[in-house]
Short mmCIF file of N, CA and C in Angstrom, two decimals:
data_model
loop_
_atom_site.label_atom_id
_atom_site.label_comp_id
_atom_site.label_asym_id
_atom_site.label_seq_id
_atom_site.Cartn_x
_atom_site.Cartn_y
_atom_site.Cartn_z
N UNK A 1 13.34 -9.42 -17.03
CA UNK A 1 12.15 -8.85 -16.43
C UNK A 1 12.26 -8.96 -14.91
N UNK A 2 11.97 -7.87 -14.18
CA UNK A 2 12.06 -7.93 -12.71
C UNK A 2 11.02 -8.89 -12.14
N UNK A 3 11.38 -9.51 -11.07
CA UNK A 3 10.50 -10.46 -10.40
C UNK A 3 9.69 -9.72 -9.34
N UNK A 4 8.40 -9.89 -9.34
CA UNK A 4 7.52 -9.26 -8.37
C UNK A 4 7.28 -10.22 -7.22
N UNK A 5 7.50 -9.75 -6.02
CA UNK A 5 7.26 -10.56 -4.84
C UNK A 5 6.21 -9.85 -3.99
N UNK A 6 5.14 -10.55 -3.67
CA UNK A 6 4.09 -9.98 -2.84
C UNK A 6 4.15 -10.64 -1.47
N UNK A 7 4.19 -9.82 -0.46
CA UNK A 7 4.20 -10.32 0.91
C UNK A 7 2.92 -11.12 1.15
N UNK A 8 3.02 -12.35 1.59
CA UNK A 8 1.82 -13.18 1.81
C UNK A 8 0.84 -12.53 2.79
N UNK A 9 1.34 -11.70 3.68
CA UNK A 9 0.45 -11.02 4.64
C UNK A 9 -0.49 -10.06 3.93
N UNK A 10 -0.05 -9.47 2.81
CA UNK A 10 -0.92 -8.58 2.03
C UNK A 10 -2.12 -9.37 1.51
N UNK A 11 -1.88 -10.57 1.04
CA UNK A 11 -2.96 -11.42 0.54
C UNK A 11 -3.88 -11.81 1.68
N UNK A 12 -3.33 -12.18 2.82
CA UNK A 12 -4.15 -12.56 3.98
C UNK A 12 -5.03 -11.39 4.42
N UNK A 13 -4.45 -10.20 4.50
CA UNK A 13 -5.23 -9.03 4.91
C UNK A 13 -6.33 -8.73 3.90
N UNK A 14 -6.01 -8.84 2.62
CA UNK A 14 -7.02 -8.63 1.58
C UNK A 14 -8.19 -9.60 1.76
N UNK A 15 -7.88 -10.86 2.01
CA UNK A 15 -8.92 -11.87 2.21
C UNK A 15 -9.76 -11.56 3.44
N UNK A 16 -9.18 -10.83 4.41
CA UNK A 16 -9.91 -10.43 5.61
C UNK A 16 -10.66 -9.12 5.39
N UNK A 17 -10.51 -8.53 4.20
CA UNK A 17 -11.20 -7.29 3.89
C UNK A 17 -10.41 -6.03 4.21
N UNK A 18 -9.13 -6.19 4.54
CA UNK A 18 -8.28 -5.04 4.86
C UNK A 18 -7.52 -4.63 3.61
N UNK A 19 -7.74 -3.40 3.14
CA UNK A 19 -7.07 -2.89 1.95
C UNK A 19 -6.57 -1.47 2.19
N UNK A 20 -5.88 -0.93 1.20
CA UNK A 20 -5.40 0.45 1.29
C UNK A 20 -6.31 1.40 0.51
N UNK A 21 -7.55 1.01 0.26
CA UNK A 21 -8.47 1.81 -0.55
C UNK A 21 -8.56 3.25 -0.06
N UNK A 22 -8.50 3.48 1.24
CA UNK A 22 -8.61 4.85 1.78
C UNK A 22 -7.45 5.73 1.34
N UNK A 23 -6.32 5.14 1.02
CA UNK A 23 -5.14 5.92 0.62
C UNK A 23 -5.12 6.21 -0.88
N UNK A 24 -5.94 5.55 -1.66
CA UNK A 24 -5.87 5.69 -3.12
C UNK A 24 -6.24 7.08 -3.63
N UNK A 25 -7.18 7.81 -3.02
CA UNK A 25 -7.46 9.16 -3.52
C UNK A 25 -6.25 10.10 -3.44
N UNK A 26 -5.26 9.76 -2.62
CA UNK A 26 -4.07 10.59 -2.46
C UNK A 26 -3.01 10.33 -3.53
N UNK A 27 -3.20 9.33 -4.38
CA UNK A 27 -2.19 8.99 -5.37
C UNK A 27 -1.85 10.20 -6.23
N UNK A 28 -0.59 10.48 -6.35
CA UNK A 28 -0.12 11.57 -7.18
C UNK A 28 -0.09 12.92 -6.50
N UNK A 29 -0.66 13.04 -5.31
CA UNK A 29 -0.69 14.32 -4.61
C UNK A 29 0.71 14.84 -4.28
N UNK A 30 1.61 13.95 -3.93
CA UNK A 30 2.94 14.36 -3.49
C UNK A 30 4.02 14.05 -4.50
N UNK A 31 3.64 13.52 -5.63
CA UNK A 31 4.63 13.11 -6.62
C UNK A 31 5.12 14.25 -7.48
N UNK A 32 6.26 14.03 -8.05
CA UNK A 32 6.81 14.99 -9.00
C UNK A 32 6.85 14.31 -10.37
N UNK A 33 7.03 15.11 -11.39
CA UNK A 33 7.05 14.59 -12.75
C UNK A 33 8.09 13.48 -12.87
N UNK A 34 7.69 12.37 -13.48
CA UNK A 34 8.59 11.25 -13.69
C UNK A 34 8.64 10.26 -12.54
N UNK A 35 7.98 10.56 -11.46
CA UNK A 35 7.95 9.66 -10.30
C UNK A 35 6.60 8.94 -10.29
N UNK A 36 6.59 7.62 -10.25
CA UNK A 36 5.31 6.91 -10.26
C UNK A 36 4.39 7.36 -9.12
N UNK A 37 3.12 7.50 -9.43
CA UNK A 37 2.15 7.97 -8.44
C UNK A 37 1.99 6.99 -7.28
N UNK A 38 2.39 5.74 -7.48
CA UNK A 38 2.24 4.76 -6.41
C UNK A 38 3.29 4.92 -5.32
N UNK A 39 4.34 5.67 -5.61
CA UNK A 39 5.33 5.94 -4.57
C UNK A 39 4.74 6.94 -3.60
N UNK A 40 5.10 6.87 -2.37
CA UNK A 40 4.60 7.82 -1.39
C UNK A 40 3.40 7.28 -0.65
N UNK A 41 2.22 7.89 -0.84
CA UNK A 41 1.06 7.51 -0.04
C UNK A 41 0.70 6.02 -0.10
N UNK A 42 0.74 5.43 -1.27
CA UNK A 42 0.37 4.01 -1.39
C UNK A 42 1.38 3.12 -0.67
N UNK A 43 2.66 3.40 -0.86
CA UNK A 43 3.69 2.59 -0.19
C UNK A 43 3.58 2.72 1.33
N UNK A 44 3.39 3.95 1.80
CA UNK A 44 3.24 4.16 3.25
C UNK A 44 2.01 3.44 3.78
N UNK A 45 0.92 3.46 3.01
CA UNK A 45 -0.31 2.79 3.43
C UNK A 45 -0.10 1.28 3.54
N UNK A 46 0.60 0.70 2.58
CA UNK A 46 0.87 -0.75 2.63
C UNK A 46 1.74 -1.08 3.84
N UNK A 47 2.77 -0.31 4.06
CA UNK A 47 3.65 -0.58 5.22
C UNK A 47 2.90 -0.43 6.53
N UNK A 48 2.05 0.59 6.63
CA UNK A 48 1.24 0.78 7.85
C UNK A 48 0.27 -0.38 8.03
N UNK A 49 -0.35 -0.82 6.93
CA UNK A 49 -1.28 -1.94 6.98
C UNK A 49 -0.56 -3.21 7.46
N UNK A 50 0.63 -3.46 6.95
CA UNK A 50 1.39 -4.64 7.37
C UNK A 50 1.80 -4.55 8.84
N UNK A 51 2.15 -3.34 9.26
CA UNK A 51 2.59 -3.15 10.65
C UNK A 51 1.44 -3.30 11.64
N UNK A 52 0.25 -2.74 11.30
CA UNK A 52 -0.84 -2.70 12.25
C UNK A 52 -1.92 -3.74 12.01
N UNK A 53 -2.03 -4.25 10.76
CA UNK A 53 -3.09 -5.19 10.43
C UNK A 53 -4.42 -4.49 10.20
N UNK A 54 -4.40 -3.15 10.11
CA UNK A 54 -5.62 -2.37 9.90
C UNK A 54 -5.47 -1.52 8.64
N UNK A 55 -6.60 -1.15 8.03
CA UNK A 55 -6.52 -0.27 6.86
C UNK A 55 -6.10 1.12 7.28
N UNK A 56 -5.51 1.90 6.35
CA UNK A 56 -5.13 3.27 6.68
C UNK A 56 -6.39 4.12 6.86
N UNK A 57 -6.22 5.20 7.60
CA UNK A 57 -7.33 6.14 7.76
C UNK A 57 -7.47 6.97 6.51
N UNK A 58 -8.69 7.38 6.23
CA UNK A 58 -8.97 8.22 5.04
C UNK A 58 -8.45 9.62 5.25
#
């Protein structure tokens, strides 16, 4: 079974109220059949959140 590793900064930001909720309505918009909907917008939102410490724009 693959091991899941969560960046501790994601937990810290969540505790501060910073999430990627604004990016969730976009899930699946850019995906193709067989590609998980979490790839793309959600991954970019997490990376932007980690880089800036702010939630993504809606």
